[in-house]
Short mmCIF file of C-alpha atoms in Angstrom, two decimals:
data_model
loop_
_atom_site.label_atom_id
_atom_site.label_comp_id
_atom_site.label_asym_id
_atom_site.label_seq_id
_atom_site.Cartn_x
_atom_site.Cartn_y
_atom_site.Cartn_z
CA MET A 71 -120.73 28.47 102.09
CA THR A 72 -122.32 27.19 99.39
CA PRO A 73 -122.28 23.55 98.67
CA SER A 74 -120.23 21.72 95.84
CA ARG A 75 -122.22 21.54 92.61
CA PRO A 76 -122.22 18.68 90.65
CA ASP A 77 -120.96 17.03 87.60
CA PRO A 78 -122.66 19.92 84.93
CA GLU A 79 -122.56 17.11 82.53
CA HIS A 80 -124.51 14.73 84.65
CA VAL A 81 -126.70 17.47 85.53
CA ALA A 82 -128.30 17.97 81.98
CA ALA A 83 -128.30 14.56 81.62
CA VAL A 84 -131.15 14.28 83.65
CA THR A 85 -134.12 15.95 84.02
CA SER A 86 -137.57 15.72 86.28
CA ALA A 87 -139.00 12.69 85.37
CA SER A 88 -136.42 10.54 85.20
CA LEU A 89 -135.01 12.91 89.24
CA SER A 90 -138.67 11.21 90.34
CA ASP A 91 -137.89 8.08 89.21
CA ALA A 92 -135.27 8.19 91.01
CA MET A 93 -136.86 9.82 94.16
CA ALA A 94 -139.43 8.05 93.83
CA ASP A 95 -137.19 4.35 94.00
CA ARG A 96 -135.99 5.89 97.57
CA PHE A 97 -138.11 7.73 99.07
CA THR A 98 -141.60 7.33 99.82
CA HIS A 99 -142.97 10.91 101.05
CA ARG A 100 -144.10 13.54 98.60
CA PHE A 101 -140.64 15.42 96.91
CA HIS A 102 -142.33 16.94 92.95
CA ILE A 103 -144.53 20.47 92.83
CA LEU A 104 -146.80 20.18 88.89
CA ASP A 105 -148.18 22.69 87.47
CA LEU A 106 -145.82 25.29 87.49
CA ILE A 107 -145.17 28.20 85.53
CA SER A 108 -142.18 29.96 83.79
CA PRO A 109 -140.85 33.00 81.68
CA VAL A 110 -138.67 31.24 80.34
CA PRO A 111 -140.19 27.89 80.35
CA ASP A 112 -136.72 25.99 78.63
CA ARG A 113 -134.63 27.34 81.47
CA VAL A 114 -133.70 24.48 83.90
CA LEU A 115 -133.81 25.69 87.62
CA PHE A 116 -130.77 24.13 90.03
CA GLY A 117 -129.37 25.34 92.80
CA PRO A 118 -129.84 24.67 97.09
CA ALA A 119 -133.17 26.18 98.30
CA ALA A 120 -132.67 29.29 100.81
CA THR A 121 -135.77 29.69 101.64
CA MET A 122 -138.95 32.13 102.28
CA GLN A 123 -141.74 32.03 104.20
CA PHE A 124 -144.58 34.75 103.70
CA MET A 125 -148.20 34.85 105.69
CA PRO A 126 -150.85 36.51 104.82
CA ARG A 127 -151.27 40.38 106.22
CA ARG A 128 -151.29 41.79 109.89
CA GLU A 129 -150.76 44.85 110.63
CA ASP A 130 -150.15 44.38 113.94
CA LEU A 131 -147.79 41.93 113.41
CA ARG A 132 -145.49 43.63 110.70
CA ASP A 133 -142.67 45.65 111.14
CA PRO A 134 -141.45 47.31 107.70
CA ASP A 135 -137.75 47.45 108.60
CA VAL A 136 -138.64 43.11 108.71
CA HIS A 137 -140.95 41.81 107.08
CA ASP A 138 -139.39 43.20 103.71
CA PHE A 139 -138.73 41.55 100.39
CA ALA A 140 -135.00 42.47 101.14
CA PRO A 141 -134.39 41.87 104.55
CA VAL A 142 -136.39 38.72 104.41
CA LEU A 143 -133.83 38.38 101.61
CA ASN A 144 -130.40 38.66 103.31
CA ASP A 145 -132.28 35.58 105.96
CA ALA A 146 -132.19 33.46 103.72
CA VAL A 147 -129.33 33.51 101.64
CA GLY A 148 -127.28 34.37 105.04
CA GLY A 149 -124.83 36.74 103.07
CA ASP A 150 -123.39 34.08 100.45
CA GLY A 151 -126.81 33.51 98.38
CA GLU A 152 -124.32 32.36 94.62
CA GLY A 153 -126.12 29.39 93.18
CA ALA A 154 -128.90 28.94 95.45
CA VAL A 155 -132.44 29.34 94.29
CA LEU A 156 -134.85 30.87 95.84
CA VAL A 157 -137.78 28.92 97.30
CA VAL A 158 -141.52 30.96 98.67
CA SER A 159 -143.82 30.14 100.19
CA SER A 160 -147.32 32.18 99.43
CA GLY A 161 -148.26 30.64 102.77
CA GLY A 162 -151.71 30.47 101.79
CA CYS A 163 -152.10 33.08 99.58
CA PRO A 164 -150.93 31.61 95.99
CA ASP A 165 -152.70 34.49 94.18
CA ALA A 166 -150.38 36.54 95.28
CA ALA A 167 -146.85 37.57 93.75
CA VAL A 168 -144.34 37.52 95.95
CA ALA A 169 -141.29 38.41 93.37
CA GLY A 170 -141.78 40.79 90.31
CA GLY A 171 -138.34 42.74 88.14
CA LYS A 172 -137.34 45.06 90.75
CA LYS A 173 -137.45 41.95 93.71
CA ILE A 174 -136.07 39.04 91.15
CA SER A 175 -132.83 41.83 90.09
CA ARG A 176 -131.79 41.24 93.95
CA LEU A 177 -131.20 37.50 93.16
CA ARG A 178 -128.38 38.49 90.17
CA GLY A 179 -127.42 41.16 92.21
CA LEU A 180 -126.70 37.94 94.64
CA GLY A 181 -125.59 35.26 91.84
CA MET A 182 -128.60 32.73 92.64
CA ALA A 183 -129.91 30.57 90.05
CA GLY A 184 -133.04 31.48 90.47
CA ILE A 185 -136.53 31.24 92.67
CA LEU A 186 -139.34 29.13 92.69
CA THR A 187 -142.99 29.02 95.07
CA ASP A 188 -146.52 27.79 94.39
CA ALA A 189 -147.11 32.00 94.80
CA ARG A 190 -147.41 33.89 91.28
CA LEU A 191 -145.08 36.85 89.75
CA ARG A 192 -144.91 39.58 88.03
CA ASP A 193 -143.16 42.08 85.59
CA PHE A 194 -142.90 37.50 83.34
CA ASP A 195 -140.79 39.95 81.00
CA GLU A 196 -138.05 41.67 82.68
CA VAL A 197 -137.14 38.68 84.39
CA ASP A 198 -136.46 37.36 81.07
CA GLU A 199 -134.65 39.64 80.71
CA LEU A 200 -132.56 39.54 83.89
CA GLY A 201 -131.27 35.76 83.08
CA ILE A 202 -133.65 34.14 86.14
CA ALA A 203 -135.07 30.13 85.83
CA ALA A 204 -138.46 31.01 87.92
CA TRP A 205 -141.09 28.66 88.25
CA CYS A 206 -143.70 29.66 89.67
CA GLY A 207 -148.02 29.12 90.11
CA GLY A 208 -148.13 32.52 87.52
CA GLU A 209 -148.03 35.90 85.94
CA THR A 210 -149.97 38.59 87.89
CA THR A 211 -150.41 42.38 87.62
CA LEU A 212 -151.16 41.93 91.20
CA ALA A 213 -148.46 42.78 93.62
CA ASP A 214 -149.24 41.36 97.73
CA ARG A 215 -149.10 44.51 99.50
CA ARG A 216 -152.66 43.70 100.74
CA GLU A 217 -152.55 40.46 100.31
CA ALA A 218 -149.61 38.94 102.14
CA MET A 219 -146.11 39.80 103.59
CA PRO A 220 -142.69 38.73 103.29
CA PHE A 221 -142.00 37.04 107.49
CA SER A 222 -139.53 34.67 107.67
CA ALA A 223 -136.42 33.05 105.43
CA GLY A 224 -134.32 29.68 106.77
CA VAL A 225 -137.63 27.10 107.93
CA PRO A 226 -138.93 24.52 105.95
CA VAL A 227 -141.82 25.60 103.82
CA SER A 228 -144.59 23.91 101.44
CA LEU A 229 -144.77 23.96 98.94
CA GLU A 230 -148.27 22.44 96.96
CA SER A 231 -147.27 19.77 99.98
CA VAL A 232 -144.09 19.48 99.40
CA THR A 233 -141.97 20.15 102.44
CA VAL A 234 -138.97 22.53 101.71
CA ILE A 235 -135.76 23.14 104.12
CA PRO A 236 -132.97 25.14 103.04
CA GLY A 237 -130.35 23.05 101.71
CA ASP A 238 -132.04 20.69 100.01
CA TRP A 239 -131.82 20.73 96.01
CA ILE A 240 -134.10 22.69 94.55
CA TYR A 241 -134.87 20.29 90.74
CA ALA A 242 -137.19 22.20 87.75
CA ASP A 243 -138.34 22.87 84.03
CA ALA A 244 -141.28 22.57 82.06
CA ALA A 245 -142.60 18.64 83.33
CA GLY A 246 -142.57 19.82 86.70
CA ALA A 247 -139.91 20.70 89.51
CA VAL A 248 -137.86 18.03 92.58
CA VAL A 249 -137.28 18.50 95.68
CA ILE A 250 -134.06 16.50 96.79
CA PRO A 251 -132.06 15.90 100.24
CA ALA A 252 -128.93 17.07 100.12
CA ALA A 253 -127.13 14.12 101.74
CA ALA A 254 -129.15 12.13 99.13
CA ARG A 255 -128.21 14.95 95.76
CA ASP A 256 -125.18 13.08 94.87
CA GLU A 257 -127.21 9.47 95.31
CA ILE A 258 -130.05 10.51 93.22
CA ILE A 259 -128.78 12.24 90.31
CA ALA A 260 -126.44 9.11 89.26
CA ALA A 261 -129.89 6.74 89.15
CA ALA A 262 -131.34 9.70 87.43
CA VAL A 263 -128.56 9.10 84.81
CA GLN A 264 -128.40 6.34 85.33
CA ARG A 265 -131.71 5.75 84.18
CA GLU A 266 -131.42 7.90 81.33
CA ARG A 267 -129.11 5.92 79.58
CA GLU A 268 -131.12 2.74 80.48
CA ASP A 269 -134.65 4.63 78.64
CA ALA A 270 -131.99 5.55 75.72
CA ALA A 271 -130.82 2.29 75.59
CA GLU A 272 -134.09 1.30 75.53
CA VAL A 273 -135.66 3.84 72.46
CA GLN A 274 -132.69 2.70 70.42
CA ARG A 275 -133.83 -1.63 70.96
CA ILE A 276 -137.07 -0.80 70.42
CA ALA A 277 -136.81 1.40 67.53
CA GLU A 278 -133.91 -1.57 65.51
CA GLU A 279 -136.56 -4.21 66.41
CA TYR A 280 -138.93 -2.23 64.25
CA SER A 281 -136.66 -1.43 61.84
CA ARG A 282 -136.13 -5.01 61.04
CA ARG A 283 -139.45 -5.20 60.36
CA ASP A 284 -139.11 -3.01 57.16
#
């Protein structure tokens, strides 16, 4: 069953920056991923993580009925992908293409929110048309067939030295991505909302301070 989603108004009121501030007040581990690229940079990604691990290709280990995008994706979502974020680790192959238009169309079919990966994606134009939020290491024309392969699902994965486990909540916008532990989700979002309110009040105070000097 898809986890309940927090108040949409609260989510709309936060950014990766305020979430990062809230996480930094609560945790000491690394939780942020920077320098991501998106076909549609103003499309925010938010939802619980379903994980997929790519690995460098090994012909002697590859079973085409198992180590292919579709079956690994099905394992990752466990039959219910509604609102989930597919988090794909490159497995040390950051220049490999882990998905393109055809594969990402499967995410839309499952009702997923989008994809986050430290690898590359193909077909940015198609991804845009699919209405999927996608954040990645860049675009490429090359397929992954010779370099990397989908290997496992529903396991902890690492992206840019950040650990993501299934069920973590992912937020990504043009400034970066934040990985929020599921148990702390509501606390972190509430703290981020409060931070946004305080910052807005401070900006207003500064504006009024300078307006009095005119």
